[in-house]
Short mmCIF file of C-alpha atoms in Angstrom, two decimals:
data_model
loop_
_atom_site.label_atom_id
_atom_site.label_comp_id
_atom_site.label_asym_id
_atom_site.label_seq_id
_atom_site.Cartn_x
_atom_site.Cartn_y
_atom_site.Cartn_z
CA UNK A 106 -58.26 0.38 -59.70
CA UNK A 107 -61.15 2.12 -58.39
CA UNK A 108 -63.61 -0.48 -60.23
CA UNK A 109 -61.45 -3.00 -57.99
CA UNK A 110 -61.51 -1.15 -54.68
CA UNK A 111 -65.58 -0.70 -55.02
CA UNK A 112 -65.59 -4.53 -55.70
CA UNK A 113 -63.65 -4.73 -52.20
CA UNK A 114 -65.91 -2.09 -50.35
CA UNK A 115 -69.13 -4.24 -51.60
CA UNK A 116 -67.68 -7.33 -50.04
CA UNK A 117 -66.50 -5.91 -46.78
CA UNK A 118 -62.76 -5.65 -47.55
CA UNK A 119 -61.48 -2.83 -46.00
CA UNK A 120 -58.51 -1.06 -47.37
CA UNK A 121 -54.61 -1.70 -46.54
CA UNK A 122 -53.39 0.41 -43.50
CA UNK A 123 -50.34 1.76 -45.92
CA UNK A 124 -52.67 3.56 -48.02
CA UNK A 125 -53.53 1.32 -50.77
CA UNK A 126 -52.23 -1.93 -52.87
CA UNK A 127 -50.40 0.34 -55.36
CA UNK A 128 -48.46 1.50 -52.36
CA UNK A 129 -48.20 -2.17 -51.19
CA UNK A 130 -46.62 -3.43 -54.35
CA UNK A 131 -44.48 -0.63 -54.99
CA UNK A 132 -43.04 -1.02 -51.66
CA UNK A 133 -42.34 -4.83 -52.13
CA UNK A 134 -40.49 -3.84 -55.29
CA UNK A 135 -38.60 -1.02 -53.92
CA UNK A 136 -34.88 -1.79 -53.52
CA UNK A 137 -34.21 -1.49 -50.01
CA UNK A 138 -31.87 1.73 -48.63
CA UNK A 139 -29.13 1.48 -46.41
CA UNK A 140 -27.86 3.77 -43.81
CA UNK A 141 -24.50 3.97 -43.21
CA UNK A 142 -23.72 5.58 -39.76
CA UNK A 143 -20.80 7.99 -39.52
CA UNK A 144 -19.79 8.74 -35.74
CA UNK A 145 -17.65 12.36 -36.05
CA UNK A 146 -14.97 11.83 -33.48
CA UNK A 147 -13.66 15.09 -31.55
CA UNK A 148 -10.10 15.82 -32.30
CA UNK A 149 -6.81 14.04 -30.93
CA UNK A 150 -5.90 16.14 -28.07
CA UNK A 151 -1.90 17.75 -27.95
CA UNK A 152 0.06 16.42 -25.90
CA UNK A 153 1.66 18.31 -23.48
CA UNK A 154 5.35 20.10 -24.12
CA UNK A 155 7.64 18.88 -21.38
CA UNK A 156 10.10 21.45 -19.76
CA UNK A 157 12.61 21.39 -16.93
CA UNK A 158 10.83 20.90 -13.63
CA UNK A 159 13.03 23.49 -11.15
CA UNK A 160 10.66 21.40 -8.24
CA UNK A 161 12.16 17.94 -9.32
CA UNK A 162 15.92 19.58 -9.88
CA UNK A 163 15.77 20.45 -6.55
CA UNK A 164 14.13 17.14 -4.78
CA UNK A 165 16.96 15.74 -7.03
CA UNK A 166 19.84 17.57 -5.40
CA UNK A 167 18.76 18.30 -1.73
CA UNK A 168 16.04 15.62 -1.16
CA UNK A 169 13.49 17.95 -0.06
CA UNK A 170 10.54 19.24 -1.63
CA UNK A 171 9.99 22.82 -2.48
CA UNK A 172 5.93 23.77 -2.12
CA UNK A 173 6.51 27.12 -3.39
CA UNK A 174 7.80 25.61 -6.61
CA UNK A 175 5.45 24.66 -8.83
CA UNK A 176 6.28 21.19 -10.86
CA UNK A 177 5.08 18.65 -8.25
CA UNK A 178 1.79 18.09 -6.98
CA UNK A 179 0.19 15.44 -4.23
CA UNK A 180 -0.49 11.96 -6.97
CA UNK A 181 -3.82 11.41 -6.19
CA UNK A 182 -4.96 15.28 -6.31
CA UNK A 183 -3.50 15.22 -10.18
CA UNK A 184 -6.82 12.65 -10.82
CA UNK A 185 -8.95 15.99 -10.45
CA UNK A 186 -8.42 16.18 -14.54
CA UNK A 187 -10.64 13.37 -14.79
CA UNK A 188 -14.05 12.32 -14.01
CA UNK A 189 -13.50 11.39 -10.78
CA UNK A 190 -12.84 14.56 -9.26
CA UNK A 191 -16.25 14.60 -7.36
CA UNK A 192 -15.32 11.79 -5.26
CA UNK A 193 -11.65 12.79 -4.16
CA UNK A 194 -13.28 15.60 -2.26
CA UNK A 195 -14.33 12.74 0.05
CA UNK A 196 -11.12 10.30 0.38
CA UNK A 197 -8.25 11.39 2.66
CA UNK A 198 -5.40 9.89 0.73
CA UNK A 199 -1.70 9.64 2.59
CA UNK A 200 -0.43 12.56 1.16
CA UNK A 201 2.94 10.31 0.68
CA UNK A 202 3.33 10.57 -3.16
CA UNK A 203 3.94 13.09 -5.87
CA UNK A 204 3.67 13.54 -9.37
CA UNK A 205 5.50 15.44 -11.60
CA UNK A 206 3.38 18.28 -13.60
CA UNK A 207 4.10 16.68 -16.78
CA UNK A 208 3.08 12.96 -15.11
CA UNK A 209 -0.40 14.84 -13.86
CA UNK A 210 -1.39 16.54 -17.34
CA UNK A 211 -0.27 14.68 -20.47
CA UNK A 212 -2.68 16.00 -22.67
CA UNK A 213 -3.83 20.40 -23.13
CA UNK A 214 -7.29 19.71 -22.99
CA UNK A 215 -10.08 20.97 -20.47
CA UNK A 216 -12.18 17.89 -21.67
CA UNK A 217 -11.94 15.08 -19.02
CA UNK A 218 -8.59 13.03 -19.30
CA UNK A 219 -9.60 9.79 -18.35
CA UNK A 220 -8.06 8.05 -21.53
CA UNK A 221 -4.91 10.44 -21.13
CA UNK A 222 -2.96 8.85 -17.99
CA UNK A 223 0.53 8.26 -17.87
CA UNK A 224 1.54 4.58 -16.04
CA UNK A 225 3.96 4.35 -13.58
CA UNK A 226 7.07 3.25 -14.46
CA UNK A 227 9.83 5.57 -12.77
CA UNK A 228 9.45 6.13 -9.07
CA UNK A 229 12.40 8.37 -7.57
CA UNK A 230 12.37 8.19 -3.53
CA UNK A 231 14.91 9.36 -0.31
CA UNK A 232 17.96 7.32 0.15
CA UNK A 233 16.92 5.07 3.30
CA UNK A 234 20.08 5.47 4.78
CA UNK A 235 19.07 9.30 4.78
CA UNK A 236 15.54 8.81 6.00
CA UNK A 237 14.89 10.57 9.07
CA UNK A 238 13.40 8.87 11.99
CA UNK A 239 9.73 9.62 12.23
CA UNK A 240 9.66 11.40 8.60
CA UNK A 241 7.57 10.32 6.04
CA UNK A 242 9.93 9.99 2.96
CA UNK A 243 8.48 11.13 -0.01
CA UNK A 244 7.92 9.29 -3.57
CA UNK A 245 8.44 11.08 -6.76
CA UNK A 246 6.74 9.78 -9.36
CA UNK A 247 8.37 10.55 -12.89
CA UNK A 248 7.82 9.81 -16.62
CA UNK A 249 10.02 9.35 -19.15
CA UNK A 250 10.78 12.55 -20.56
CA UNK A 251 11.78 13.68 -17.22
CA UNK A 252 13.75 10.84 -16.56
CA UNK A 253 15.81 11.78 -19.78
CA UNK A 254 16.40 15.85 -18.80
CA UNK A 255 17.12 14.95 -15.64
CA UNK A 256 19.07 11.84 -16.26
CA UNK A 257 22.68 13.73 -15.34
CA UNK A 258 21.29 15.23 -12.14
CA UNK A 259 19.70 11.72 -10.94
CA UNK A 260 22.82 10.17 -12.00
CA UNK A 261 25.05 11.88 -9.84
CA UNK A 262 22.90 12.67 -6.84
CA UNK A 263 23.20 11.92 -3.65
CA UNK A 264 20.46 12.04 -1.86
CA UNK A 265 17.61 9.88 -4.24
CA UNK A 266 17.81 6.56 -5.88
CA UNK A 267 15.54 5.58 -9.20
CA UNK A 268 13.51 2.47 -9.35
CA UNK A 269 11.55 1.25 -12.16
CA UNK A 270 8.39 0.09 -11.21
CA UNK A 271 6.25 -3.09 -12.47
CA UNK A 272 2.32 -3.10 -11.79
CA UNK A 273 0.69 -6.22 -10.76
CA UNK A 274 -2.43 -6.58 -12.79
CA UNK A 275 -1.39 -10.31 -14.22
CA UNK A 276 -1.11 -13.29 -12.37
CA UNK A 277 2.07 -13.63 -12.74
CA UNK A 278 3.33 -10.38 -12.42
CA UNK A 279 1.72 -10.25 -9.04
CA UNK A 280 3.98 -13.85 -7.97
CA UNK A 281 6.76 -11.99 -8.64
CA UNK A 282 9.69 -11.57 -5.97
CA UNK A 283 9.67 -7.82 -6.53
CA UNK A 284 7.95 -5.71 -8.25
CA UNK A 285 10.04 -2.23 -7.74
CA UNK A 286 13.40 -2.86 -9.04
CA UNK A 287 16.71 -0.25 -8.11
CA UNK A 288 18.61 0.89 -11.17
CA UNK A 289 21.68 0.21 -7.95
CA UNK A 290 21.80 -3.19 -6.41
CA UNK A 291 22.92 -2.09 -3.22
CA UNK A 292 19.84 0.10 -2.88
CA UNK A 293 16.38 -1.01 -1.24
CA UNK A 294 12.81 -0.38 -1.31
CA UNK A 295 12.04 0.37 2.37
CA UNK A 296 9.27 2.70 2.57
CA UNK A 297 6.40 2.62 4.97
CA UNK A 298 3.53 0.21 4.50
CA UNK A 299 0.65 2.78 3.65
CA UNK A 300 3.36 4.80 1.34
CA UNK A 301 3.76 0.92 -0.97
CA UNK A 302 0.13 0.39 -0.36
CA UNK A 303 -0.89 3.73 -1.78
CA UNK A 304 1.77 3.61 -4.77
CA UNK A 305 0.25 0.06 -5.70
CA UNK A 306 -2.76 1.46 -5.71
CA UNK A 307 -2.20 4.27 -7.93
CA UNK A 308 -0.23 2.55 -10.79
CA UNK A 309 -3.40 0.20 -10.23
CA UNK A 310 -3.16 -3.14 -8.92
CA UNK A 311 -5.42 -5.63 -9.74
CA UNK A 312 -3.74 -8.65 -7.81
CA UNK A 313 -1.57 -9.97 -4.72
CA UNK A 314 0.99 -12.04 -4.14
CA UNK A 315 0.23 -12.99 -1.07
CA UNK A 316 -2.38 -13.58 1.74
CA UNK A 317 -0.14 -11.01 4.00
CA UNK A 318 -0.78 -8.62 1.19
CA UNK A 319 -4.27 -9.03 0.90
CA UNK A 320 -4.74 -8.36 4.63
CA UNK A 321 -3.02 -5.33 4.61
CA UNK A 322 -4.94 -3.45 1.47
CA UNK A 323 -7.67 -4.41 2.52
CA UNK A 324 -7.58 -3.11 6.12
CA UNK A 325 -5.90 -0.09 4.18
CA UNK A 326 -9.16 0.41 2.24
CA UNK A 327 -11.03 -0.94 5.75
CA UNK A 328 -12.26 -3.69 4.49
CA UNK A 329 -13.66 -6.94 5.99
CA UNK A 330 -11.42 -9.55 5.14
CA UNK A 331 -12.35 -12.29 8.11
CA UNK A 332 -15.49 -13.93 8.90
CA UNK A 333 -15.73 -13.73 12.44
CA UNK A 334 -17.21 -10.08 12.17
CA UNK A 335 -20.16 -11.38 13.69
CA UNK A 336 -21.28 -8.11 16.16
CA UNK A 337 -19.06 -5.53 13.67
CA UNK A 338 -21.58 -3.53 11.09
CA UNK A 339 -20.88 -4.05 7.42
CA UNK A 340 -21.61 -2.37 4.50
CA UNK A 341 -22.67 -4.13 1.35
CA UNK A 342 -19.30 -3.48 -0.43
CA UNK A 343 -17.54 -4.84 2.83
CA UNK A 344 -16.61 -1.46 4.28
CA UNK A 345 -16.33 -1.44 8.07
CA UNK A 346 -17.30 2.48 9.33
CA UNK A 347 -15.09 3.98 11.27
CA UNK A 348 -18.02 4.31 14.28
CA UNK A 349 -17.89 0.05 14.00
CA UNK A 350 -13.98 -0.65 14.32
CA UNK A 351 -13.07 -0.75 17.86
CA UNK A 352 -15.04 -4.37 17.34
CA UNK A 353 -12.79 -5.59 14.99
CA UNK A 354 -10.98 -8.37 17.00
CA UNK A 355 -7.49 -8.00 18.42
CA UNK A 356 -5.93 -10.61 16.14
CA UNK A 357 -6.99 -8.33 13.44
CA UNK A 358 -5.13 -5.63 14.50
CA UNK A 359 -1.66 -5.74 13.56
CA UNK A 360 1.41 -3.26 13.48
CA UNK A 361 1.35 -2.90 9.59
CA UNK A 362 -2.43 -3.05 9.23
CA UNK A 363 -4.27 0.60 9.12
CA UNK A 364 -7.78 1.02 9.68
CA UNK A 365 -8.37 4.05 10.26
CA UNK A 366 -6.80 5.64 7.03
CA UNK A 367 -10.61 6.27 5.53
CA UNK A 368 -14.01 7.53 7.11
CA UNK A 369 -15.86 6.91 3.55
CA UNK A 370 -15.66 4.18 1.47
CA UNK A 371 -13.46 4.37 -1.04
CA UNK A 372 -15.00 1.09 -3.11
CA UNK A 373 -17.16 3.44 -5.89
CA UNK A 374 -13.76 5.57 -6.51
CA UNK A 375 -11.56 2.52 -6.69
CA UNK A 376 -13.95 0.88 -9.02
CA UNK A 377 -14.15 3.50 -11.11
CA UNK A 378 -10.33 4.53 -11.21
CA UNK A 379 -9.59 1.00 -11.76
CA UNK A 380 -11.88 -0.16 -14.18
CA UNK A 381 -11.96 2.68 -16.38
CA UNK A 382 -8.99 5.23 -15.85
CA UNK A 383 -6.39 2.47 -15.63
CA UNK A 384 -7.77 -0.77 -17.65
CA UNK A 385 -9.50 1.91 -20.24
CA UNK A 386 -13.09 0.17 -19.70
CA UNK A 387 -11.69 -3.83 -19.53
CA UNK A 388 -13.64 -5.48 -16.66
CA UNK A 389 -11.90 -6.25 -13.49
CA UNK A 390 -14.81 -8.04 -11.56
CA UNK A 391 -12.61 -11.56 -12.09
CA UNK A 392 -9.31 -10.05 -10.71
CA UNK A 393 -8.23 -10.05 -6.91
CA UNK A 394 -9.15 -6.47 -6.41
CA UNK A 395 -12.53 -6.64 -8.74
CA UNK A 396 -13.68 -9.56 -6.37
CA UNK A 397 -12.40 -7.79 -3.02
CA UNK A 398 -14.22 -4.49 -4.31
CA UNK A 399 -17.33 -6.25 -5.22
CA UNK A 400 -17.90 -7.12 -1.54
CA UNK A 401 -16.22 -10.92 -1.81
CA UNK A 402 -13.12 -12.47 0.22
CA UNK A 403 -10.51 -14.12 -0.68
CA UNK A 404 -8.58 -17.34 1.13
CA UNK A 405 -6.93 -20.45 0.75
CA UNK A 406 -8.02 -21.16 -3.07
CA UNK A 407 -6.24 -17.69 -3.71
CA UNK A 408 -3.54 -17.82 -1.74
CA UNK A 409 -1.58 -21.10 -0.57
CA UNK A 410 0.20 -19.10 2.39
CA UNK A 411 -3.35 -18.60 3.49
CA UNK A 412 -3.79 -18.87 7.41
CA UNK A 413 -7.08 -18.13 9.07
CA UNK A 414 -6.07 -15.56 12.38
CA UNK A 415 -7.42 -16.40 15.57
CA UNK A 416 -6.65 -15.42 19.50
CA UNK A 417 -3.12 -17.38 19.13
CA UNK A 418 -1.96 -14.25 17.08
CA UNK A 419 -2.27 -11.39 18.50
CA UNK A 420 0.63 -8.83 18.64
CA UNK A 421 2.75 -7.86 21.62
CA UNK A 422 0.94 -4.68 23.34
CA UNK A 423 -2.59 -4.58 21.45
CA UNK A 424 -5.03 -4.31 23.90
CA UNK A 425 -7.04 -7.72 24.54
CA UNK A 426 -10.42 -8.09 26.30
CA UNK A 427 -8.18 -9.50 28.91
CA UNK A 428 -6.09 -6.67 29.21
CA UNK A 429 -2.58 -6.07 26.83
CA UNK A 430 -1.12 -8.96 25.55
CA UNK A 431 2.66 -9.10 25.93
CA UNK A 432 3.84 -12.20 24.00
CA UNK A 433 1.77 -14.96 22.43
CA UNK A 434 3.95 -18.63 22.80
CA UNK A 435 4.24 -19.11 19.07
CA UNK A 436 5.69 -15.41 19.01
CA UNK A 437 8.18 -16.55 21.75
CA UNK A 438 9.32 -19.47 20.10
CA UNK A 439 10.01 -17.56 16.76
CA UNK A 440 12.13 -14.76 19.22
CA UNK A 441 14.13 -17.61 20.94
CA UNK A 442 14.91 -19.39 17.77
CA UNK A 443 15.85 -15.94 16.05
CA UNK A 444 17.86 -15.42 18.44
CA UNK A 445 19.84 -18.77 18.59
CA UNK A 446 20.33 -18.41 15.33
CA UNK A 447 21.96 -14.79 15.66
CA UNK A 448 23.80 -16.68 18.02
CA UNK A 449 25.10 -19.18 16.03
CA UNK A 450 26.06 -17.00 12.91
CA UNK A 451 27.67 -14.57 14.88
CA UNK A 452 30.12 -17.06 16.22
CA UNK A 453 28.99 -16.07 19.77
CA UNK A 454 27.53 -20.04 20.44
CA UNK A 455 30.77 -22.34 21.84
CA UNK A 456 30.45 -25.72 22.87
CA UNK A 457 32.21 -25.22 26.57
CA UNK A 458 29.77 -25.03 29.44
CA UNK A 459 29.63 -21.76 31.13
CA UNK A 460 31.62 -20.80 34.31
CA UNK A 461 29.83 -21.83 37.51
CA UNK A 462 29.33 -18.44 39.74
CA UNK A 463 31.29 -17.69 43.11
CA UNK A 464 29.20 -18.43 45.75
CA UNK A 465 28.70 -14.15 47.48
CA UNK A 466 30.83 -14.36 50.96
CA UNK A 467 28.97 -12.96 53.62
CA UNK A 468 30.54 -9.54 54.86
CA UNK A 469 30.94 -8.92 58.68
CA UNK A 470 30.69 -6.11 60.57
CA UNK A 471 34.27 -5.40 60.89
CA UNK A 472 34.59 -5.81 57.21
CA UNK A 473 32.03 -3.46 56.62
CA UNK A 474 33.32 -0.44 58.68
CA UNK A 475 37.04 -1.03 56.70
CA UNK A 476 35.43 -0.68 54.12
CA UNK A 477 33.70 2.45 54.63
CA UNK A 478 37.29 3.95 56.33
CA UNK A 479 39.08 2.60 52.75
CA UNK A 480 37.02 4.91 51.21
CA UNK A 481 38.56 8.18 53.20
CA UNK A 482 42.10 6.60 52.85
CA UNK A 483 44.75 6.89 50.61
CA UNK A 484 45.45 3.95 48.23
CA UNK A 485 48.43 2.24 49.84
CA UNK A 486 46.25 2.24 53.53
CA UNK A 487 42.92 0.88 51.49
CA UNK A 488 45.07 -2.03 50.55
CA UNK A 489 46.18 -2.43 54.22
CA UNK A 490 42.54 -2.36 55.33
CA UNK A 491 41.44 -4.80 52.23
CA UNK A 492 43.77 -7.07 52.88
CA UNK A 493 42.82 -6.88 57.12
CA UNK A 494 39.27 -7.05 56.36
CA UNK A 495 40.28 -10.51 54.23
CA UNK A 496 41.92 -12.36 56.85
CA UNK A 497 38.95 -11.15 58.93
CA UNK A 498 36.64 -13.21 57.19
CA UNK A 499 39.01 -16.11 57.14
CA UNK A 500 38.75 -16.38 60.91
CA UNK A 501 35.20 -16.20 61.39
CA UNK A 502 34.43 -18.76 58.77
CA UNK A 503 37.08 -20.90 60.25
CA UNK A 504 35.09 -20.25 63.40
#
C-alpha cells in the first residue's frame, strides 16, 4: 500500500479526501445503517370529572344567572386554556353566551388545550315568551354529561328550552332550513342577531346559507363585503377601522347589520381558532369563511339569492346624504302588499263598496249657542234644545 501511494505521489495523484482507498473500499462494502426515528409522545391528558353545576341548576329553574356561583363562565373567555389567549385580550366579544365549567376545561392539564375542545351540540336558552323587552337573553352552552345530570331539572322547567345544535362547516349542512333544532316543536329560536352570529361563530362555521347571512357576519366581524368602498380605508384582510366607518354607504347600513361590535381585527384570531382549535389543523382557505378571512368576497357564484345593494335600499330612518330616508318605493310596495294580504287572511277584505260619508251640515249661530246651553241643562231640556236647534237648520237651508 505504501509502495502504491509513493507510485501516486510520483505521478501527481493526490490522495482521497476520506483518508485513503482502504477507507474508500471499505466504505463501499459497508452494509448501510438505518435509523429508525422514535418521536416520545407526552402523556394522554385526564379528562376532567364532571359534577353537578349548582350555576346551571339554578339558570335551569329561575332563568337567571348566578355570578357568584361558580360553574358558568362568558364562552369565549373559556378559549384562555388555549393558545390563543394573547389575542382575546384585544376582541370585545358580546358577552351573550356561556359555557358550562365542564364545556370550558375537558381535559386537567396546564399544557395548552387546543386539541381538547368540546363541540357544540346542546345549547339551553330563555323561553322567548319570557324574554324581557330590552334584555339580552342568555345562551347556555352544555355538553353531554350535563345534559344527562340535569336531564330531570331541564325536563320539567319552566323557564328554558334545549336545542341541539348543528354546525355548518359542509356545504350542505350550511343549505339547511335550520340548523338549531328544539327538543319541543312549539318552541323557537328567536335570539338577537349578534347573540346567533356569535354562537355560529364559536361552534365554528365555515359556511352560509345565504347572501343575507354573509352580509351580516361579515359586517359583524366589520368586514368589507361591497365594492363600492371606493373613499372607505381598508385593511389587507378587508377590515374596515372603526375611525373609517361613518363612510360606509347608507345602503350598507341595515337594522340587523353591526359594525361597530370590534375596534381590532379579529381576522388573525378567527383564523387561528378556526383553522386549528376547531378543524384540528385541516385547511379552511377553500371554505366561505377561509376565503372571506383571507381578504376575498363572495357573490352571485356563491350565493344564487345574491343581490348587489345600491341607493334603492336603504332602510327607513338611516341617515342619507340627503337627509333621513323614510321609505324607499320598493319598501312601500312590500308594506302595502303585506298588508292586503293581512287583510285578506284575516277575513277583514269584503267585496261591498264602502259607505259614502255624510256630507258635515254647516252649524248656525243659533245652533251653536243651544248647544253650549244643552250642556248646563238637564237631559230631558238638551233634547228640547237638540231637537229646536234641528228644525233651525231646516229653515235656513230651506232659505
Amino acid at each position: 500500500m505504501d509502495r502504491l501511494n509513493s507510485r501516486c505521489l510520483q505521478y501527481g495523484i493526490s490522495k482521497s479526501s476520506s483518508g485513503g482507498i482502504d477507507e474508500t473500499c471499505e466504505r463501499e462494502v459497508a452494509p448501510e445503517v438505518e435509523d429508525e426515528k422514535q418521536i416520545s409522545k407526552p402523556p394522554n391528558p385526564v379528562a376532567m370529572e364532571s359534577f353537578h353545576n349548582r350555576a346551571l341548576d339554578k339558570f335551569i329553574e329561575t332563568g337567571q344567572i348566578d355570578d357568584e356561583l361558580p360553574g358558568l363562565e362568558w364562552a369565549y373567555q373559556s378559549l384562555r386554556r388555549t393558545t390563543l389567549r394573547g389575542m382575546l385580550k384585544k376582541l370585545k366579544f358580546p358577552r351573550t353566551l356561556r359555557v358550562t365549567r365542564d364545556f370550558a376545561q375537558a381535559v386537567d392539564t396546564d399544557d395548552p388545550a387546543d386539541a381538547y375542545q368540546h363541540h357544540v351540540a346542546y345549547v339551553l336558552h330563555i323561553k322567548p315568551v319570557l324574554a324581557r323587552h330590552g334584555d339580552l337573553p342568555v345562551v347556555v352552552i352544555i355538553t353531554q354529561s350535563d345534559l344527562e345530570i340535569h336531564w330531570s331539572a331541564i325536563d320539567k322547567s319552566k323557564m328554558v328550552d334545549l336545542h341541539l345544535y348543528n354546525a355548518k362547516v359542509t356545504p350542505e349542512a350550511a343549505r339547511r332550513v335550520g340548523h338549531i333544532y328544539p327538543l319541543n316543536i312549539a318552541c323557537s329560536y328567536t335570539h338577537p342577531t349578534t347573540t346567533r352570529i356569535a354562537l355560529d361563530l364559536f361552534a365554528g362555521q365555515l359556511y352560509f346559507g345565504s347572501y343575507h347571512e354573509y352580509i351580516e357576519v361579515s359586517s359583524f366581524l366589520g368586514l368589507a363585503y361591497f365594492d363600492d368602498a371606493k373613499d372607505i380605508e381598508v385593511d389587507p384582510d378587508g377590515f374596515i377601522p372603526s375611525h373609517e366607518r361613518h363612510k360606509i354607504p347608507a345602503w350598507h347600513r341595515h337594522a340587523n347589520q353591526y359594525w361597530d361590535t370590534f375596534d381590532v381585527s379579529p381576522v388573525p384570531f378567527l383564523k387561528r381558532f378556526l383553522g386549528i382549535v376547531r378543524s384540528h389543523g385541516a385547511g379552511i382557505e377553500h371554505t366561505h369563511m377561509g376565503r372571506i378571512l383571507d381578504g376575498e368576497r363572495l357573490g352571485s357564484k356563491e350565493f344564487p339569492d345574491y343581490k348587489a345593494r345600491g341607493p334603492e335600499d336603504v332602510e327607513p330612518g338611516v341617515k342619507t346624504d340627503r337627509g333621513a330616508r323614510i321609505e324607499t318605493k320598493a319598501q312601500r310596495d312590500r308594506r302595502m302588499q303585506m298588508q292586503g294580504k293581512r287583510r285578506r287572511e284575516g277575513g277583514q277584505e269584503s267585496n261591498a263598496e264602502p259607505a259614502l260619508k255624510r256630507p258635515r251640515l254647516a252649524t248656525s249661530k243659533s245652533a251653536e249657542a243651544a248647544i253650549v246651553r244643552a250642556q248646563n241643562t238637564s237631559v230631558p231640556e238638551a233634547a228640547a234644545d237638540k231637537s229646536r236647534v234641528a228644525a233651525t237648520g231646516s229653515k235656513e237651508r230651506e232659505k
